[in-house]
Amino acid sequence: MLEKLFRPSSVAVVGASRNRDKVGNIVLRNVLSTFRGKVFAVNDKADSVEGVKANRSLKEVKNVDLVVVAVPRTVVPQVMEEAVQVGAGAAVVITSGFRETDEEGARLENELVSIARKGDVRVLGPNTLGLVTPAMNATFAFADVLRGNVAVVAQSGGIGVYMLNWAQRTRTGLSYFVSLGNQADVSETDVFQFLAEDLETRAIFSYLEGVADGSRFLDVVPDVAKRKPLVFLKGGTGKGGAEAAKTHTGSVAGSGELFRAAVRTVGGIQVDGLEDMLNLAKVLTADEPIRPDVLVVTNSGGHGVLTADSIESSGLKMVTLTPGANEELKKVLPPQSLPKNPLDLSGDADSERYRRALQIVQDLDCTKLVIVQSLPMVSCSEVARVALEFKGKGVVTVVMGLDEDAASRTLELARMPAFRFPEDAVKAISYVLKRRPPQRKIRVPQPLEEARELVEGRKYLPDYVAMKLMELYGVRTPRWAVVEDPSQLNEAATKVGFPLVVKASTDEPIHKTEVGGVVMNVERDSLEQAYKLVSSKFKRVLLQRQLHGVEVFVGGLRDPAFGHAVVVGIGGVHVEVIKSLSYALSPVSEDEALEVMSESKVTQLLTARNRNYDLGSVARTISTISRLIVDLNVREMDVNPLMVNEEGAYAVDVRIEL
Amino acid sequence: MLEKLFRPSSVAVVGASRNRDKVGNIVLRNVLSTFRGKVFAVNDKADSVEGVKANRSLKEVKNVDLVVVAVPRTVVPQVMEEAVQVGAGAAVVITSGFRETDEEGARLENELVSIARKGDVRVLGPNTLGLVTPAMNATFAFADVLRGNVAVVAQSGGIGVYMLNWAQRTRTGLSYFVSLGNQADVSETDVFQFLAEDLETRAIFSYLEGVADGSRFLDVVPDVAKRKPLVFLKGGTGKGGAEAAKTHTGSVAGSGELFRAAVRTVGGIQVDGLEDMLNLAKVLTADEPIRPDVLVVTNSGGHGVLTADSIESSGLKMVTLTPGANEELKKVLPPQSLPKNPLDLSGDADSERYRRALQIVQDLDCTKLVIVQSLPMVSCSEVARVALEFKGKGVVTVVMGLDEDAASRTLELARMPAFRFPEDAVKAISYVLKRRPPQRKIRVPQPLEEARELVEGRKYLPDYVAMKLMELYGVRTPRWAVVEDPSQLNEAATKVGFPLVVKASTDEPIHKTEVGGVVMNVERDSLEQAYKLVSSKFKRVLLQRQLHGVEVFVGGLRDPAFGHAVVVGIGGVHVEVIKSLSYALSPVSEDEALEVMSESKVTQLLTARNRNYDLGSVARTISTISRLIVDLNVREMDVNPLMVNEEGAYAVDVRIEL
């Protein structure tokens, strides 16, 4: 239970320095100026700090819920012992220099956690900036934030401070602010779980570099996202960034792709950067309903053109106005203008023209993106006041010009989203609409008995064993046969049929084409020659019926954080070049598989030029493989190509590592 | 000559109303309050306007260089006649309602231009917001802008006003501001040409929906871009936006792809949106040298991680610090920290630590991206003052926190770029570095005599004629033969060799595969059968040697604005699905072809898996086709696939429309 952490009745600050530049002093002052419950200061040298009587040791304190620790790292385990002794329920360890720094730090971190766990003390940190609740500020940031409905959860202290500053600057009210630090005990998932139940929190914004426990994350977070929007900014998606993250919060930044797949699974929204997160916050903290169809209303043709471009390229849709609305709008527009979308009210529009136009379109089922460029006839503030009259009608505004600050303040105080650039508004809207329904992934290995026997004791599956495994799972393969001796060649070839492919058959995966281990398009008259060529280098040879069709790539992998996942893309050599890949966590339903196929453009490839290739059997294969890798705990596998034509999908080359 | 437009000694405002809400009045006031030369007001009803004696007609005015026209559209041709009579050299026609509105407007526009051309009067507009020069404001926007070195050229009045507001808000000094309007006479290229020579202008920022004359643009603008940075924002890149542009400035928004190719050719920089343009302006108007290698210096680990991610994904490079610098930096950092990039000065860094770190790295040949998050130990403004000490050392700053406004003002006044988000800084830097050297494209049709004979009088080339044409130009084709009668079959097949492809041969391009007009992998034993199949539907049959390799797409087209261009991409059916295409204007050198191949990932495909496919022969083919389409004035053609293997590149299917 995190009640004592997030809703304590009493707080002790240990390391409450008298020096006003010290972290311990700043935390104490922040707590004193915000918290109405009992506050204890602990300082081993002074009798009082900031006008409060100081205790020499935590042991002297009775009935404390939460202990905030700001003492040198070597002393922290001792303080934790004392916290256990006095029956504290939670601790915020602000001190840094633990796992993120060196081995000694890692050892101290393990020590403090094991003391805390034994004594039932939940620990936030170490290496945290602290915590803001509706009732107190227990951080060492001077954050004078309003109470409100937005929760911020940040793994990095610096990003945390930035978000606090942002809240202050934009007068965004916060419910909770949690700096996670090293997550030695309390993890991001714990915090999300608490915030899901918290009645004051309407939306959660997080900065994470990795997750503490991927499988718990996948278990718990879908229920959080069912209750309120949950936004993720991931640090360390690139190599350099991941490297930096390691020494920064001691976290191993997981694979960016898998993180993205996990966010989609749990129903979160992942943004591409800090600015995008702030822009999305404008929409999520407002009360306006957001629709994917957009009507643009503007007084500048150029703004309309740029906005339409941006709507199109972001996958939203410009609506077509109804004939009825068109008739009405004609009366509002200047003589020679025709109503259309973007609706150009023209440079001489005053705020009354905006009002009349909005009255006409207010009940259309679309987002009204109202853009105003301040011009001699109209200011941003005037149009902002008009927009307020249409609150709740799906109005998003863009205010551009000298008084844009004042106008956006007017709108945001009324919980209406206001942007400075059309592109930012469009991007924020498209983030909201990209959210998927939260899903729980149930991963129960149920391998077939025969499958388990096939893989038993192996690290790699020989190619023909991999083929057998595919067949056991109901994935089709082109007809094939193994030839270990020239005498078997003709019978095997007859069984397979022509044209066929003669391939080296190996126990471990190799790039067969590169070592001259593959001859394609073999007919009966060239069979012997092709066999001789391949068998001169490789003892065992695989014959496989040659198929035509489109090549699709289906891979499977086991991620250290999020477990088993599939990856799908355009196949053959293109997979390496185009990198149009899409990931999904196991198990994958046929329906989700279709989504992944569309994202990775596999669907488009299978249906190009009026092809009628079998999408369903590809989806089925993806779904099967997503289960197979869980059943057999596969480390990495790929089917490349999965050859698809009108008759179905066939696993042609299969590589499996257990 | 545009001297009279841009540097007039006297100005007349025609339609100088006494009503302070009217455009004509506002223009007059703007001119009066800024211009030191002689100003005339023309008003057919009043004796004086704004304290200036008014003339009843322009005919009464002597020695006027520039006439600003703000009268109803029907009167504009008459005013233009008078401007010719009094010997004016230029006119700014602010009146709207011309080509952008209706047919009557188009007629009036043609009329006014023909009068002006006959009388040697250069016309800016109609439908323009007007013009700001270092000596006057002849617009109807209340723009109190500083004099400076940035020129703004905008096709849209609304975007123009936005840029004026931006200049005012950010205290960016402008040299010229030109609202192009309908470009009936003076075009964007005319303006660029003038600005190239203007000594006050250091950089040019433009918003265009299309260009007035593409071939003149290509001729003139490379010389402009050689002299100063030239930035383009294109409106109407999407379908909806292009549609809107038509009724807005009466311009046909050209193809977005070709515009992009044109900008690259002339050596401009194209930005993706208004916000990007403003961010790029920060870098281009500053004096800091920009390098592609970046060192990040920050006091927040999270900011460092996000910035490193963004640098990686934008194609810039995080530098590795030298051992010498590392040694020095160790002395600056807190005990347990190690110097690396991003250089995390840690949350307790004060401005002195920033100063000492910058002293150590200041002479390294890289961009120093200095990021400060305001924290208890340091404010943005303190670090801004430190940054000033390193002006000229390649310092770009990002200031984040409560005093970010003040800090960025300090920096920008000193001509140092300051951003609010690391991603914006990184994007602006990457724009600067994407600029290509300006090129002139010399397009001289020099068709071979035989080639001209082949195409004479045709709209489409029959497939085998297209093959002959390829060979004439030195593009290789797989061995082929035409069979018009069964008796020719065997001889033709022997000439071609096996395996071969049997294809329908048609006079006009069709999708042969879809109508059952193609049989692949034909050996001698199946030849007759394949021939029967195809010849049952098509009289003429083409045999073609079957080749293996990688399929590349090479197309050619004639753009209404920019003329002939090639388009290159990954071939076969993938071209439609992946749309990884890259465009370049004709003629294309082998060197430029290699660049286009790399952009469209063709290079990556040809070199994947240690392939040693012939890049040079593909580049050569692209270059040849870029010349062929000019020589024969080809409307559209494609080679799909161009089959590439170790031996070269072969045009397999060729479609040409003249």
PDB file of N, CA and C in Angstrom, chain A residues 228 299 314 383 398 443 520 572 639:
ATOM      1  N   LYS A 228      -7.996   6.481 -17.370  1.00  0.00           N
ATOM      2  CA  LYS A 228      -7.605   7.848 -17.720  1.00  0.00           C
ATOM      3  C   LYS A 228      -6.468   7.834 -18.734  1.00  0.00           C
ATOM      4  N   ASN A 299      -8.894  33.288 -40.943  1.00  0.00           N
ATOM      5  CA  ASN A 299      -8.995  34.552 -41.673  1.00  0.00           C
ATOM      6  C   ASN A 299      -7.788  34.785 -42.577  1.00  0.00           C
ATOM      7  N   SER A 314      -0.916  14.053 -41.605  1.00  0.00           N
ATOM      8  CA  SER A 314      -0.943  13.384 -40.303  1.00  0.00           C
ATOM      9  C   SER A 314      -2.039  12.326 -40.226  1.00  0.00           C
ATOM     10  N   VAL A 383     -11.226  36.998 -31.005  1.00  0.00           N
ATOM     11  CA  VAL A 383     -11.703  35.689 -31.470  1.00  0.00           C
ATOM     12  C   VAL A 383     -11.683  34.681 -30.316  1.00  0.00           C
ATOM     13  N   VAL A 398      -6.094  28.176 -32.680  1.00  0.00           N
ATOM     14  CA  VAL A 398      -4.704  28.558 -32.937  1.00  0.00           C
ATOM     15  C   VAL A 398      -4.684  30.075 -33.015  1.00  0.00           C
ATOM     16  N   ARG A 443      -0.162 -14.793 -21.272  1.00  0.00           N
ATOM     17  CA  ARG A 443       0.893 -15.631 -21.859  1.00  0.00           C
ATOM     18  C   ARG A 443       1.011 -16.942 -21.101  1.00  0.00           C
ATOM     19  N   MET A 520      18.343 -22.113 -57.430  1.00  0.00           N
ATOM     20  CA  MET A 520      16.904 -21.899 -57.630  1.00  0.00           C
ATOM     21  C   MET A 520      16.484 -22.457 -58.982  1.00  0.00           C
ATOM     22  N   GLY A 572      12.123 -10.753 -47.749  1.00  0.00           N
ATOM     23  CA  GLY A 572      13.275 -10.898 -48.620  1.00  0.00           C
ATOM     24  C   GLY A 572      14.355  -9.941 -48.172  1.00  0.00           C
ATOM     25  N   VAL A 639      10.922 -16.111 -40.002  1.00  0.00           N
ATOM     26  CA  VAL A 639      10.445 -16.755 -41.218  1.00  0.00           C
ATOM     27  C   VAL A 639      10.657 -15.711 -42.298  1.00  0.00           C
TER      28      VAL A 639
END
